[in-house]
Amino acid sequence: MRRIPHRLLGPPAAATAAAAVLGLLTALPPDVGLTPQPAAASGTTATVFYHTKTKNWAAYHLHYAPDGGSWTAVPGVRMEAACTDWVKKTVDLGTAGGLRATFTDGSGTWDNNAGKNYDLGTGDITVKDGVVAHSDPCAGAGDPDPTPTPTTGAGAKALVYFSTEALGWTTANIHYRPAGGSWTTVPGVGMRPACTGWWKHEVDLGTAASLKAAFNNGNGVWDNNRGTDYTIGAGLSTVENNTVTGDAADPCAAEVPDTKAPSVPTKVTAKADGVSVVLTWEPSTDDKAVTRYQVTRTGGTKGTLVTDVGSTVLPDANLEERTTYTYTVRAADEAGNVSAASAAASATTGEKPPAAAPGKPLGTDPRKDPIYFVLTARFNDGDTSNNRGGSQHVKSGNAANDDPMFRGDFKGLIQKLDYIKGLGFSAVWVTPVVLNRSDYDYHGYHGYDFYRVDPRLESAGASYQDLINAAHAKGMKIYQDVVYNHSSRWGAKGLSTPKTYGVRDSQWSWFYDEPNSSFEYDGLTVEPKSGKSYYNGDLWSTAEPAGNTCLDWGKPTGGRSAEGYTLYNCQWPSPTSGMFPEALYHQCWIGNWEGEDSRSCWLHEDLADFDTENATVQNYLIGAYDKYIDMGVDGFRVDTAVHIPRTTWNRRFLPAVQERVTRQHGAEAAKNFFVFGEVAAFVNDKWNRGSVNHSAQFYTWKEREEYAADDAEAALEMYDNEQRIGPAGQPTSTNAFLQGNSYHTPDHSRFSGMNVIDMRMHMNFGDAQNAFGNGKDSDDSYNDATYNVVYVDSHDYGPNKAGERYAGGTDAWAENMSLMWTFRGIPTLYYGSEIEFQKGRKIDCGPACPLATTGRAYYGDHLRGDVSASEFGKVDSATGEVANTLAQPLVGHVQRLNRIRRAIPALQTGQYSTEGISGGMAFKRRYTDGTTDSFALVTVTGGATYTGIPDGTYRDAVTGDTRVVTGGKLTVAAPGKGNLRVYVLDGPGKIGTAGAYLK
């Protein structure tokens, strides 16, 4: 099922968003008696119920003014207990038709509807989490409320159950009229809660046999069956998702034991590749939920093998050569019910291809490894034979600079691993490695063949596997940038590559004079007829092909290309043209970047957005990234993570990563396989414009509720539920914080498996003090902020969404680094920032300007020469231009920071606190494990005073200064801009030598 994008129409977000999905109307339903209501008579009352569960105030007061009247004296009238989680107050309004109101605890804390006050009417009124509705939430509370036996005939009754699960309503009213009778007064009669997601009300039909009804939340949002109202008969009926079920079972009856097995898995497919087989199948369905699959394999000398799998893909590697293997799949649910076996699927392996030995992740705690981020194609050129300029080589200006976009490669990176190690970094984040085919794809984010490494990055003896192995040999990790939500232009090889064939006239003949169906694009090989290696239109045609699905094929669009050529429909990819199969790709453009459609629509014209809730898409991506896990990468940096629902990450992709790493490399490697997502939020608030679904910390948590078995339905349910709950209802954690001076074992039981880039610190790194303050403010909302990836700028943006590389000055850079390397999180540096490379330059302008003028310029010119390093943060020797690069002041600064951090466990994996500390950027950190107990006091730039700390001998890792604390107090003078002090209890003393900033 494809997710249907919808817009958030304004508060209450969950209710109105759900209303948009279901086609609900916010006007009154037809035929409900729109006669104006009479003015309130003297003595009219309003009973106001206020929800207390999220407040926990000691007292509740209603401060109000009848319409046209005066406000009560502050703090208003005290409210009284009504029932669980509710207080109430009945107000005599006299002749007024309503009231304005606010609520307070009587001690200065107010709920005034974000400054707008609440406009309330008469009768029973509820106020819950900012939503006003009309019903008595305590009706029948504590009352067994036995369900009467409905009857028919004279005196018949209708017991109506209404589901609000998909609506997010906090209350429900039924507005009805028995057949031949009159409508109730708007908004109708308050229904009473029956069980989770259901409300009920019994209607006395008298002599009628049925009733007409519509439902509302008491606040102007209606479900009127899309304008036709509901017809409901006598007896017990349910109304759910615009469907009336008569003579229904009680939806709130006690749950019966689950004895039903899941459906049999279908479309089981086995594909051999060398001595590996990738097995995929469609997900089974179940009345509860499918929890696992059992795969049975026969064939080969090892006989029958049964394997449990959590996803719907099983890559089966290291099989025997030229052997037929047969597979069947069964589905199992949580109750242990197992389906019958699927139809068998077979595949015959070939010969084992020669390849570099697969690697194995280093498997250590990722917080110990500072990260150096490179655009592989722009870092260092080790092999000029694989350089490619692409179709934009001349237009971009790159040709004039002899600077092809694909210039750097794995060979060049391998050659300079000692440079990175000499800086002190033990992890390298590389841009995506999969085969691309956009016109300007050097950065790697336009994946076309996810199962193949781009040949423009590889060389003989310098494959991707060789890079992984070479890094591991030096004790360095490789983090691979991966993309799950979109492919490059014209589909994904092995999944779907739409054959749309834009029309070609003589103006376009430079693409192909005649097609060459035997040529397979790989970005490197030159096609003999055209003499081109880049993707240059192998989908073009002079005649409409059979089976074309693209709308208006061959008709001029009315526009012209940059060259002045006529543009025709279906020449370029589009989600709305019919080019892409609806089951695999979404069919819309993003309209609201903080709305649900940001996860179901295209980002850009040539980024075909996968329907990641489709099992076939999931199988394709899981199988692809299993390949790189098997190669031994140490983690994934997840691009555009926010454009996939958290439910899909938590159900499918993250468990698949853990399962594969565990299977191939063991549980300890899986525990430390580092997944960190880009959840881009370019605002300075804690929650991205108040939208929890679009905030980085949201993705670090497991789901708290059960959602539909269908991934597409679950995504919508989760989105609406979490938007309704909002920031105040999100989980919190103490995993990053000390308890006093004590380290405590973190609780990762609710961790999703995905850590994140710290977007809030990134956005505020125009000033280190701001970054520090904003980081602290957000840390209780991450599952464990000590795993946050922290950087100043990147290949996309600088602080405050700047389009230029950071240019705050050398002193500011030193200060930012000093904070990043000592505060919680994993410090990360974008290549070249150690020499302020391209500072102030526009980070990216596509092919509209030469790469040499941007923040993505080629860096290898600064690395010419030889460099060797046997220790992290220390260069053994360097000659040529690289020696000048290594002599820059920030290089020495980051080298020493890395050595200090590596020597003090508290700075790597410790929790922190600012309690009892005065100073700007000052904090204490501690890590305790077995015989390790590391306690450090840190201040950056400014002075600080620490109180309530353990007595003992403290040594500064920067200066070697020794202090003996006897009264729990230590005062440290300001070290100066960019400098810092790190006083370690029973510490090693001075680490490294003084430099321009650490002195």
Coordinates of N, CA, C and O in Angstrom, one line a residue, residues 8 13 592-596 598-599 642 679-681 683 685-699 719 722-724 726-727 730:
L8 N -0.5 19.1 7.2 CA -0.9 19.4 8.5 C -1.7 20.8 8.4 O -1.1 21.8 8.0
A13 N -2.8 19.3 15.5 CA -2.1 18.7 14.3 C -2.6 17.3 14.0 O -2.9 17.0 12.9
N592 N 5.5 20.1 1.9 CA 5.7 20.6 3.3 C 6.9 19.8 3.8 O 6.8 18.6 4.1
W593 N 8.0 20.4 4.0 CA 9.2 19.8 4.5 C 9.2 19.3 5.9 O 9.9 18.5 6.4
E594 N 8.2 19.9 6.7 CA 8.0 19.4 8.1 C 6.6 18.7 8.2 O 6.1 18.5 9.2
G595 N 6.1 18.2 7.0 CA 4.9 17.4 7.0 C 5.1 16.0 6.7 O 6.3 15.6 6.4
E596 N 4.1 15.2 6.7 CA 4.2 13.7 6.4 C 4.7 13.5 5.0 O 5.4 12.5 4.8
S598 N 7.0 14.9 3.5 CA 8.5 14.9 3.3 C 9.0 13.5 3.4 O 10.2 13.3 3.0
R599 N 8.2 12.5 3.8 CA 8.7 11.1 3.9 C 8.1 10.3 2.8 O 8.3 9.1 2.7
V642 N 15.6 11.2 7.8 CA 14.3 11.8 8.2 C 13.2 11.5 7.1 O 12.0 11.6 7.4
V679 N 19.3 13.6 10.3 CA 17.9 14.0 10.4 C 18.0 15.6 10.4 O 18.1 16.2 11.4
A680 N 18.0 16.1 9.2 CA 18.3 17.5 9.0 C 17.2 18.4 9.6 O 16.1 18.3 9.2
A681 N 17.6 19.3 10.5 CA 16.7 20.2 11.1 C 17.5 21.6 11.2 O 18.4 21.7 12.0
V683 N 16.8 24.6 12.3 CA 16.3 25.6 13.2 C 17.1 25.5 14.6 O 17.7 24.5 14.8
D685 N 15.6 25.6 17.6 CA 14.8 25.1 18.8 C 15.1 23.6 19.0 O 15.7 22.9 18.2
K686 N 14.7 23.2 20.2 CA 15.0 21.8 20.6 C 14.3 20.8 19.7 O 14.8 19.8 19.4
W687 N 13.0 21.1 19.4 CA 12.2 20.2 18.5 C 12.0 21.0 17.2 O 11.5 22.1 17.3
N688 N 12.2 20.4 16.1 CA 12.2 21.1 14.8 C 10.8 21.6 14.5 O 9.9 20.9 14.1
R689 N 10.7 22.9 14.7 CA 9.4 23.6 14.6 C 8.2 22.9 15.3 O 7.1 22.9 14.9
G690 N 8.6 22.3 16.4 CA 7.6 21.6 17.2 C 7.2 20.3 16.7 O 6.3 19.6 17.3
S691 N 7.8 19.8 15.6 CA 7.4 18.5 14.9 C 8.4 17.5 15.4 O 9.5 17.4 15.0
V692 N 7.9 16.6 16.3 CA 8.8 15.5 16.8 C 9.2 14.6 15.7 O 10.4 14.1 15.7
N693 N 8.4 14.3 14.7 CA 8.7 13.4 13.6 C 9.9 13.9 12.8 O 10.4 13.1 12.0
H694 N 10.2 15.2 12.8 CA 11.2 15.7 12.0 C 12.4 16.2 12.9 O 13.1 17.1 12.4
S695 N 12.6 15.7 14.0 CA 13.6 16.1 14.9 C 14.6 15.0 15.1 O 14.2 13.8 15.2
A696 N 15.9 15.3 15.2 CA 16.9 14.3 15.2 C 16.8 13.3 16.4 O 16.9 12.1 16.2
Q697 N 16.5 13.8 17.6 CA 16.5 12.9 18.7 C 15.4 11.8 18.7 O 15.5 10.8 19.2
F698 N 14.3 12.1 17.9 CA 13.2 11.2 17.7 C 13.6 9.9 17.2 O 13.0 8.8 17.6
Y699 N 14.6 9.9 16.3 CA 15.0 8.6 15.7 C 15.9 7.7 16.5 O 16.2 6.6 16.1
Y719 N 3.0 8.5 12.8 CA 3.2 10.0 12.6 C 2.1 10.8 13.3 O 2.4 11.7 14.0
E722 N 2.4 10.5 17.2 CA 3.5 11.2 17.8 C 3.3 12.7 17.7 O 3.7 13.5 18.6
Q723 N 2.8 13.2 16.6 CA 2.4 14.6 16.5 C 1.4 15.0 17.5 O 1.5 16.1 18.1
R724 N 0.5 14.1 17.8 CA -0.6 14.4 18.8 C 0.1 14.5 20.2 O -0.2 15.4 20.9
G726 N 3.2 15.1 20.9 CA 4.1 16.3 20.8 C 5.3 16.2 21.7 O 5.6 15.2 22.3
P727 N 6.1 17.3 21.7 CA 7.4 17.2 22.5 C 7.2 16.9 23.9 O 8.1 16.2 24.5
Q730 N 7.3 13.1 24.8 CA 8.4 12.2 24.3 C 9.3 11.7 25.4 O 9.3 12.3 26.5

